[in-house]
Coordinates of C-alpha atoms and ligand atoms in Angstrom, one line a residue:
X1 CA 15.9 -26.1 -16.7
X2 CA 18.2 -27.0 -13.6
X3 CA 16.6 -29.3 -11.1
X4 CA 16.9 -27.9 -7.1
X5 CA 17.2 -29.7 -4.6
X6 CA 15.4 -28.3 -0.9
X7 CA 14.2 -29.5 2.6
X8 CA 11.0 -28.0 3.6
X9 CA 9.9 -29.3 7.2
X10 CA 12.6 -32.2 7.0
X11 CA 11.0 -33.1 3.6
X12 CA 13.7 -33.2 0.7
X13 CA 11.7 -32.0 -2.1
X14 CA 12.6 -31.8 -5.7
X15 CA 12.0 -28.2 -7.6
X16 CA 12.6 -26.5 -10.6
X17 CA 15.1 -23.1 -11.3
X18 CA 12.8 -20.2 -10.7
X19 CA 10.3 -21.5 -8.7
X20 CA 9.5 -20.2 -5.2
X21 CA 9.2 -21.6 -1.7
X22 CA 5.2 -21.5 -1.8
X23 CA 5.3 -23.5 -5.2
X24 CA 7.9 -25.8 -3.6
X25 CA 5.8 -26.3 -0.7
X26 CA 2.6 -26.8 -2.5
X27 CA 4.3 -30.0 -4.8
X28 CA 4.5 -31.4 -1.1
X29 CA 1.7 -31.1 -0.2
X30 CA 2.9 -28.3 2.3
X31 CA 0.4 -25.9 3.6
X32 CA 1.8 -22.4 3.7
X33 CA -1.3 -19.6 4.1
X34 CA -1.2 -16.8 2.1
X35 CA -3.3 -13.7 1.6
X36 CA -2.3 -11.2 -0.9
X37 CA -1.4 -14.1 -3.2
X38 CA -2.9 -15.4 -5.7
X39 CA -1.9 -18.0 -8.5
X40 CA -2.6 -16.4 -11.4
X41 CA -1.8 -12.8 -10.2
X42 CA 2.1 -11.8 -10.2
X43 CA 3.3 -11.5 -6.7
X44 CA 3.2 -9.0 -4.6
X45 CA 4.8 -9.5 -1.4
X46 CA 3.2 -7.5 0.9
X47 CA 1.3 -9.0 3.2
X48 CA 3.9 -11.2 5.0
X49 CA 1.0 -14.0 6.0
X50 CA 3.2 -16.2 3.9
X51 CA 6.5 -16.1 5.7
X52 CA 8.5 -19.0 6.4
X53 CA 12.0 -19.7 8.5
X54 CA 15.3 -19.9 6.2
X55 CA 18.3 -21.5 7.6
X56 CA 21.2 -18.9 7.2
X57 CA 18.7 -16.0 6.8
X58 CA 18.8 -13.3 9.8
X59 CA 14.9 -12.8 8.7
X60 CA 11.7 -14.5 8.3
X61 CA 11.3 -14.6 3.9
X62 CA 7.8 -14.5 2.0
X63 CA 7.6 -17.8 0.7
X64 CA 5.3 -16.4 -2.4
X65 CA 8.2 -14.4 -4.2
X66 CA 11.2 -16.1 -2.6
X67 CA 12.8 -18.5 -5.6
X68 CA 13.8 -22.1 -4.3
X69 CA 18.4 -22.3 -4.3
X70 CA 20.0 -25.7 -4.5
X71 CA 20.0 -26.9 -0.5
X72 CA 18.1 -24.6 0.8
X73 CA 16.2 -25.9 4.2
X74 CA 13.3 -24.5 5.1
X75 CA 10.2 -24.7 8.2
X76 CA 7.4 -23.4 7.8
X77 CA 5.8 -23.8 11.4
X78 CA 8.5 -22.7 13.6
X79 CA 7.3 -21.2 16.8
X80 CA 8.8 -17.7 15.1
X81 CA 7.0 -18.6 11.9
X82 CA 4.0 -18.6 13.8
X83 CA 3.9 -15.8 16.1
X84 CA 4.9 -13.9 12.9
X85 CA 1.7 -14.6 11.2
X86 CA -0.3 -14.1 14.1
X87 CA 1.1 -10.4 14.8
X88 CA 0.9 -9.6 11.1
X89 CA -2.8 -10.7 11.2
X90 CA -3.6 -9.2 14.1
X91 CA -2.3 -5.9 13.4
X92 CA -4.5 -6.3 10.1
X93 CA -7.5 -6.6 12.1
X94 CA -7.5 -3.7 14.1
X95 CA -6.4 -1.5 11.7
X96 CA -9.4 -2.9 10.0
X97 CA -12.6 -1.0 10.5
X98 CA -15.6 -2.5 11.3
X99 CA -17.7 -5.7 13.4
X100 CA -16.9 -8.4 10.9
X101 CA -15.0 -10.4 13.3
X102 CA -17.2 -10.7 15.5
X103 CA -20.5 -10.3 13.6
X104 CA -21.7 -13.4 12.4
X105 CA -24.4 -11.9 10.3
X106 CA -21.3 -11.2 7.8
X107 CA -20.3 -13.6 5.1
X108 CA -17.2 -15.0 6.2
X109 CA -14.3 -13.6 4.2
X110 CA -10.9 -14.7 3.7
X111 CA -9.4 -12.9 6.5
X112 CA -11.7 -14.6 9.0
X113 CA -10.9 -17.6 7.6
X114 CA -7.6 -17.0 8.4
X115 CA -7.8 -15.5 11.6
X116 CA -9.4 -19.4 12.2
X117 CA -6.9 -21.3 10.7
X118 CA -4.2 -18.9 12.8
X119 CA -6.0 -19.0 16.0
X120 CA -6.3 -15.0 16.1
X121 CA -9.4 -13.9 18.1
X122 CA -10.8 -10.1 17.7
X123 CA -7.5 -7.6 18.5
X124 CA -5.6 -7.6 21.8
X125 CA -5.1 -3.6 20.9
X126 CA -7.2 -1.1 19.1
X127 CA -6.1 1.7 17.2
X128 CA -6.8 5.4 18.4
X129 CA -8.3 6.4 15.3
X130 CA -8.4 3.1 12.7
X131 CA -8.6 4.1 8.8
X132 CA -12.2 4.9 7.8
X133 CA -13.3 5.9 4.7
X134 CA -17.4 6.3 4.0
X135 CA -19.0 3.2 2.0
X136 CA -18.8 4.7 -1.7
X137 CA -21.9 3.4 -3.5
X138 CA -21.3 5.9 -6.9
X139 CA -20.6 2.9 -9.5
X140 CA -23.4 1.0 -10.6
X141 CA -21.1 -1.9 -10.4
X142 CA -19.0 -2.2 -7.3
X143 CA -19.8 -1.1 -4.3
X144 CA -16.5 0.3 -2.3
X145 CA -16.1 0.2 1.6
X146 CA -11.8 0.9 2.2
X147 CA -12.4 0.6 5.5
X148 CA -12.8 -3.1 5.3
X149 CA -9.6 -2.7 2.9
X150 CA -6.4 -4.7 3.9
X151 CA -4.0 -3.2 1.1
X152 CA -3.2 -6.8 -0.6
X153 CA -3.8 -5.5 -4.5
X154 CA -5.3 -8.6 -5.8
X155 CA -8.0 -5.8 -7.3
X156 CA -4.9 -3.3 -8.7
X157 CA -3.1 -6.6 -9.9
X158 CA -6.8 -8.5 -11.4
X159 CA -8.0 -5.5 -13.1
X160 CA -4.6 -5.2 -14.8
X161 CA -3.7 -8.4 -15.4
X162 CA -6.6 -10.2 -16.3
X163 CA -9.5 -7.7 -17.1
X164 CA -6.7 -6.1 -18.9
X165 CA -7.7 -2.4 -17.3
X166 CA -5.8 -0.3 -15.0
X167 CA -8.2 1.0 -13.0
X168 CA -6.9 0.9 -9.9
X169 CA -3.8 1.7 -8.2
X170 CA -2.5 2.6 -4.5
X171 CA -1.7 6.3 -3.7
X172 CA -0.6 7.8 -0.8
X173 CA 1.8 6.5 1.8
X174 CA 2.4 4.7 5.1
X175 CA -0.7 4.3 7.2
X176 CA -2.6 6.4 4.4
X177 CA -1.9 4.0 1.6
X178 CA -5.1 3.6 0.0
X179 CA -6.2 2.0 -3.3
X180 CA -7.1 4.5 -5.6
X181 CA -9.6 5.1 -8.7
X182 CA -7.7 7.7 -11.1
X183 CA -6.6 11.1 -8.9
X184 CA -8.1 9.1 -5.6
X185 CA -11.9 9.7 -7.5
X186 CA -15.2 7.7 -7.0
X187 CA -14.8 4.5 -9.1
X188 CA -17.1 5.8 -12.1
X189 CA -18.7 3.8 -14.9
X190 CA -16.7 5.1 -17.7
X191 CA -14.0 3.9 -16.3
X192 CA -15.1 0.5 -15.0
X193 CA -16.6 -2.0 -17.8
X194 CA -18.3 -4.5 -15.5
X195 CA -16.3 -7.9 -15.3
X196 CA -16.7 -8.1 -11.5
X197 CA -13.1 -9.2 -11.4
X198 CA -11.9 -6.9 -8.7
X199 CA -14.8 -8.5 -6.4
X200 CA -14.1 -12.1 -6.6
X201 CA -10.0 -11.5 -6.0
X202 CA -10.9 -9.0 -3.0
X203 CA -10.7 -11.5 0.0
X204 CA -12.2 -9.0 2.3
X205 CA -15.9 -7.5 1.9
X206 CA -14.2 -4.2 0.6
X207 CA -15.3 -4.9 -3.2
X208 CA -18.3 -6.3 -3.9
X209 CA -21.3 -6.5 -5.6
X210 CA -24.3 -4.0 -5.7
X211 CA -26.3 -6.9 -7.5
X212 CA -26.0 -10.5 -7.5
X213 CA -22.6 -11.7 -8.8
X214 CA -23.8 -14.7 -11.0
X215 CA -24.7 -11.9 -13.2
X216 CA -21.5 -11.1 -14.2
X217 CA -20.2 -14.6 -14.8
X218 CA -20.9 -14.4 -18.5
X219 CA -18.7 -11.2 -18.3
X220 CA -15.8 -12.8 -17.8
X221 CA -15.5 -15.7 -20.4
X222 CA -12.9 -14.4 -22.8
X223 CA -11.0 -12.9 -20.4
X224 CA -7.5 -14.0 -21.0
X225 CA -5.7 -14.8 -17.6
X226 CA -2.0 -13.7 -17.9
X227 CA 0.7 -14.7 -15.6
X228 CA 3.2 -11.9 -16.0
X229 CA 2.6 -8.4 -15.5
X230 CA 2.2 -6.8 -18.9
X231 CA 4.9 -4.6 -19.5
X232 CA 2.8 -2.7 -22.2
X233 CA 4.8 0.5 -21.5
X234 CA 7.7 -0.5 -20.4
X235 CA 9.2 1.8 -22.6
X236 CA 8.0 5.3 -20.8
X237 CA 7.2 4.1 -17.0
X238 CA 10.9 5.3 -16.1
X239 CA 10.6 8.5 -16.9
X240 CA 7.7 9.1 -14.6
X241 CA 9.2 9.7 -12.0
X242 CA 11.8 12.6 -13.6
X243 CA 8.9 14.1 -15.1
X244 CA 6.3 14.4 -11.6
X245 CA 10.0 16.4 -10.4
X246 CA 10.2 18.6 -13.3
X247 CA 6.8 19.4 -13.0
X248 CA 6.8 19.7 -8.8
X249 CA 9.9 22.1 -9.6
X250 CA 8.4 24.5 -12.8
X251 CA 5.0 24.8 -11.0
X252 CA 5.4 23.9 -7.4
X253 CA 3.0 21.3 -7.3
X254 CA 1.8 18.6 -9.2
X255 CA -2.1 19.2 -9.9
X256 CA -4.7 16.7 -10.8
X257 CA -5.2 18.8 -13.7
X258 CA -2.1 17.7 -15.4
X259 CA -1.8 14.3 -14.3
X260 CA -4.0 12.8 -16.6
X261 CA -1.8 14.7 -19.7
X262 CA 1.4 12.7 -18.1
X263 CA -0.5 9.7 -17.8
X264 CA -1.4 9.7 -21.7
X265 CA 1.9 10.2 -22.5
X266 CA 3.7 7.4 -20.9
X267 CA 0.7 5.2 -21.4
X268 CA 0.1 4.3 -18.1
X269 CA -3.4 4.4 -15.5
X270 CA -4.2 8.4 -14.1
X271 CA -4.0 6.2 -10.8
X272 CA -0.4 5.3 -11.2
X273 CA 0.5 8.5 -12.0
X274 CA -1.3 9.8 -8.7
X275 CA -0.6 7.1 -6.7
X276 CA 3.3 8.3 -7.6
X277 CA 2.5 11.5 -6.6
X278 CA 1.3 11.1 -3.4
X279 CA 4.0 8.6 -2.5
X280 CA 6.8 10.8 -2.8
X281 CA 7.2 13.3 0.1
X282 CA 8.8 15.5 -2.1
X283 CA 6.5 16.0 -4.4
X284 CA 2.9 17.7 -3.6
X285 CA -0.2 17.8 -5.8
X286 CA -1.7 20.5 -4.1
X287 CA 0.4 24.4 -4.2
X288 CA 2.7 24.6 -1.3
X289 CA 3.8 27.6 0.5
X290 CA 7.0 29.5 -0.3
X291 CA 8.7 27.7 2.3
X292 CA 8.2 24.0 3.2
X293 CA 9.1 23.3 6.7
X294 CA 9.3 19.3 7.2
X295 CA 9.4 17.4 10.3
X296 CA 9.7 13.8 10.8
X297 CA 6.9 11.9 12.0
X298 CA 8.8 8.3 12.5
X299 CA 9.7 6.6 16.2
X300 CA 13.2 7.5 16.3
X301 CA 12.4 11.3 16.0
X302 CA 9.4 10.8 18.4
X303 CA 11.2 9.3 21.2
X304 CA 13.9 13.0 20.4
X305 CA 11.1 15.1 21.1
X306 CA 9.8 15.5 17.8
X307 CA 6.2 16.6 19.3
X308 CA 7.8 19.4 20.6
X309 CA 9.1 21.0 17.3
X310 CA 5.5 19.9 16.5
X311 CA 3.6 21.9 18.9
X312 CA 6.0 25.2 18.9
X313 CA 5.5 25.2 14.7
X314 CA 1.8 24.8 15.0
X315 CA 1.6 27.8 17.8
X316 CA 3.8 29.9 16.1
X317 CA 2.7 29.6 12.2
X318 CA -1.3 28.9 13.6
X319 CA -1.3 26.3 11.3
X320 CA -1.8 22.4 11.6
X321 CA 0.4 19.7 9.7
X322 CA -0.9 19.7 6.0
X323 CA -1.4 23.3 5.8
X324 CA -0.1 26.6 4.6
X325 CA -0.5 29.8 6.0
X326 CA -2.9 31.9 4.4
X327 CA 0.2 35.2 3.7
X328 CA 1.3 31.5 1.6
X329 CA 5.0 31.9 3.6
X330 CA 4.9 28.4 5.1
X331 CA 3.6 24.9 4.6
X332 CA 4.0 22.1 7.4
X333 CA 4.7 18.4 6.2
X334 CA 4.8 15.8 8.6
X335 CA 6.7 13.2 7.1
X336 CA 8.2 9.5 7.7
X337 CA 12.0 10.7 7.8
X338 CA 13.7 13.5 6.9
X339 CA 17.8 11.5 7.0
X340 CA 18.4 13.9 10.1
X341 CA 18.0 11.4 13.2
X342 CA 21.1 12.4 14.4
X343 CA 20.5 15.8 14.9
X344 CA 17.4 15.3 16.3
X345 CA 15.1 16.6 17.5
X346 CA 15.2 18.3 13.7
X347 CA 13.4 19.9 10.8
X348 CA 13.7 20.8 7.5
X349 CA 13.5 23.9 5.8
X350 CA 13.1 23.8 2.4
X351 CA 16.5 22.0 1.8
X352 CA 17.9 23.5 5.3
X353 CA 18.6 21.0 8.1
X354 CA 18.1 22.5 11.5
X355 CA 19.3 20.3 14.4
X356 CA 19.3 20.0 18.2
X357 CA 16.0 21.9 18.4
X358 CA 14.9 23.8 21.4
X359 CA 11.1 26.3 21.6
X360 CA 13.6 29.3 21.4
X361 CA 16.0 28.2 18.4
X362 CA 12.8 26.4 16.2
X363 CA 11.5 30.4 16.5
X364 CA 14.4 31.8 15.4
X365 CA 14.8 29.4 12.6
X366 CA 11.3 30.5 11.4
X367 CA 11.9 34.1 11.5
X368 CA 15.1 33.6 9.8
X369 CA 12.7 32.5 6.7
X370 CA 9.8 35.2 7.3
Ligands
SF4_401 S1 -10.0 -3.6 -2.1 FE1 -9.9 -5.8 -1.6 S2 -8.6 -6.7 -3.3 FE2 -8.3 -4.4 -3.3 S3 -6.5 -4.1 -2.0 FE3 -8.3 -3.8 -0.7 S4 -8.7 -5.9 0.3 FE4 -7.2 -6.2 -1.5
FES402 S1 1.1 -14.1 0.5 FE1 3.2 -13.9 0.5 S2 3.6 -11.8 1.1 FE2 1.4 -12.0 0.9
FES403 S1 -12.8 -9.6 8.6 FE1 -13.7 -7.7 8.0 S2 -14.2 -7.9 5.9 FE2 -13.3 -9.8 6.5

C-alpha cells in the first residue's frame, strides 16, 4: 500500500492509501469530534459534526468518510470549522424535543457532551412545531422515545452490522426522516432478539433500556463486529427500486401489504423496503386520487408565492396537503421540488407543469382535470 503524505494543523503526518482525514488526525493525536461515527460501524456521513477545512476545496469535507490524497493540508479549528459545528449542533438541539439540555436530572448523553466540548448553550431559536413522537414502550427490550432522536444511524448501522439484524432502517423524508421498525411499526419482540446493541451505539437517550443494561452484557459475547457493511444481497438491492415503480404504476400505491413479499424476495429488512417507499415522492404507500396535484414546499418556491397555490388548492378541493378528496378526483402532495422553479409560482399535475400561477388560472387548471 502507497504511503500519503498530509498536513493537518501544520502537522506533516504520514498516512496510508484509503484512509480518511479522522484516521489521519487520530495517528496525530488530532482531536476531530464526531457524532454519527463510530469505529467499528461503516460511515455514514451525515451528521457533519466532523467537518474540517480543505485547502482547494470551495466546501467544508466530513473528515469521517473523506480518504487522505498525497499533499493534501488540512485545519481542523478554523474559525469556519468552528462556527460550522456549532450551527450544525445547534440546529440539532432545537429540533430535538425535550429538557435534557437543561435538566440535570438526565444522564448526560453524548450530545451534551458535545454541546460542552463546542461551547453550545440551550438553542438561540426554537422550532414552531419540533418533531415529536410519543415514548413507545411496546418491546420488552428497548424503550423508544424519537423525539430525543438525532437521525445519526449508529442503531440502523449496529443492528446490521454487528448484531447481524436489520431491524431498523430510516423512512420518510426531509424533516420527517425517522428511523423506522418494519412499515414504520412498534419495535416488536419477534423481531428484536435482545443484544441491547442499538442502546449502547445511540448517543442520545432515544434507545435505551427498560431494565438494567448489565443484563444484557452476556448477550453480546459472540457477536462478531464487522467493519464493512455486509453486502449479503447485493445481488437483488438494485432492483428495488424498479420494482416499488412497477408496483406504484400497476396498483397506484405501494401498500404495506405487499412490501413485506418484495422485501423476501430481494432479501433485504421490510424497513428498507418502506423506508424506500416513503423516500421517493413519486411513489405513495397509501391509494392516491386519480389525479395527483404536486406543489413544491422548498425556499425557492416559497419566496414565488408558493403559499398562495397552497391556500387557493386547499379552498377549492376542501382538502389539506396529504389528502384526497373523498369523489377520489384529487390528492395534494406537498413536496421538496417539483424541477419547476423557473416557472414559479408552479404545480404539478399528474405529469403536467403549470407555471406563472395566479388564484384565477390555479382554478382553471383544476377544472381542466375535473
Ligand atoms: S435512535 Fe439513537 S442511534 Fe438511532 S438514529 Fe436515533 S439517535 Fe441515532
Ligand atoms: S461524524 Fe462525520 S459526518 Fe458525522
Ligand atoms: S441532549 Fe437530549 S437526549 Fe441528549
Amino acid at each position: 500500500m502507497r504511503g500519503t503524505k498530509v498536513v493537518i494543523d501544520g502537522r506533516e503526518i504520514g498516512g496510508k492509501e484509503g484512509m480518511t482525514i479522522l484516521e489521519a488526525a487520530e495517528k496525530a493525536d488530532i482531536h476531530v469530534p464526531t457524532l454519527c461515527h463510530k469505529k467499528d460501524l461503516s460511515a455514514t456521513g451525515v451528521c457533519r459534526i466532523c467537518v474540517v477545512e480543505m485547502e482547494g476545496s470551495p466546501t467544508l469535507v466530513g473528515a469521517c468518510h473523506t480518504p487522505i490524497s498525497e499533499g493534501m493540508v488540512i485545519y481542523t479549528q478554523s474559525p469556519k470549522v468552528l462556527a460550522s459545528r456549532k450551527a450544525t449542533l445547534e440546529v440539532m438541539l432545537a429540533a430535538h424535543k425535550g429538557p435534557c439540555i437543561t435538566d440535570s436530572r438526565i444522564e448526560q448523553c453524548e450530545l451534551q457532551r458535545l454541546a460542552s466540548e463546542l461551547e453550545v448553550g440551550p438553542p438561540r431559536f426554537a422550532l414552531s412545531e419540533p418533531r415529536f413522537y410519543p415514548a413507545e414502550e411496546v418491546s420488552p427490550y428497548v424503550r423508544r422515545d424519537l423525539s430525543r432522536c438525532i437521525l445519526c444511524r449508529r442503531c440502523i448501522k449496529a443492528c446490521r452490522e454487528i448484531a447481524k439484524k436489520d431491524v431498523f432502517s430510516i423512512g420518510y423524508r426531509g424533516f420527517d426522516s425517522k428511523v423506522i421498525v418494519d412499515c414504520d411499526e412498534f419495535l416488536n419482540k419477534e423481531v428484536c432478539r435482545d443484544c441491547g446493541i442499538c442502546i449502547d451505539y445511540c448517543p442520545t437517550s432515544a434507545l435505551t433500556s427498560p431494565s438494567h443494561r448489565a443484563e444484557r452484557n452476556e448477550k453480546k459475547e459472540g457477536l462478531e463486529v464487522r467493519q464493512e457493511e455486509r453486502n449479503r444481497d447485493g445481488n437483488n438491492r438494485y432492483k428495488l427500486l424498479g420494482m416499488l415503480k412497477s408496483e406504484q404504476t400497476r396498483s397506484g400505491s405501494v401498500s404495506s401489504k405487499v412490501i413485506p413479499g418484495i422485501a423476501r424476495r430481494l432479501n433485504i429488512s421490510v424497513g428498507e423496503v418502506y423506508g424506500v417507499a416513503t423516500f421517493y415522492s413519486f411513489l405513495s404507500t397509501r391509494p392516491l386520487g386519480r389525479n395527483i396535484i404536486r406543489i413544491c414546499k422548498s425556499l425557492p418556491c416559497y419566496l414565488k408565492d408558493a403559499p398562495m397555490i397552497i391556500e387557493v388548492v386547499e379552498k377549492a378541493l376542501g382538502i389539506r396537503p396529504g389528502k384526497t378528496t373523498a369523489d377520489g378526483k384529487f390528492s395534494f402532495e406537498l413536496m421538496n421540488c417539483i424541477g419547476a422553479c423557473d416557472k414559479a409560482p408552479a404545480m404539478l399535475v399528474d405529469n403536467d407543469v403549470h407555471g406563472n400561477l395566479t388564484p384565477d388560472k390555479i382554478l382553471k387548471v383544476l377544472k381542466s382535470y375535473s
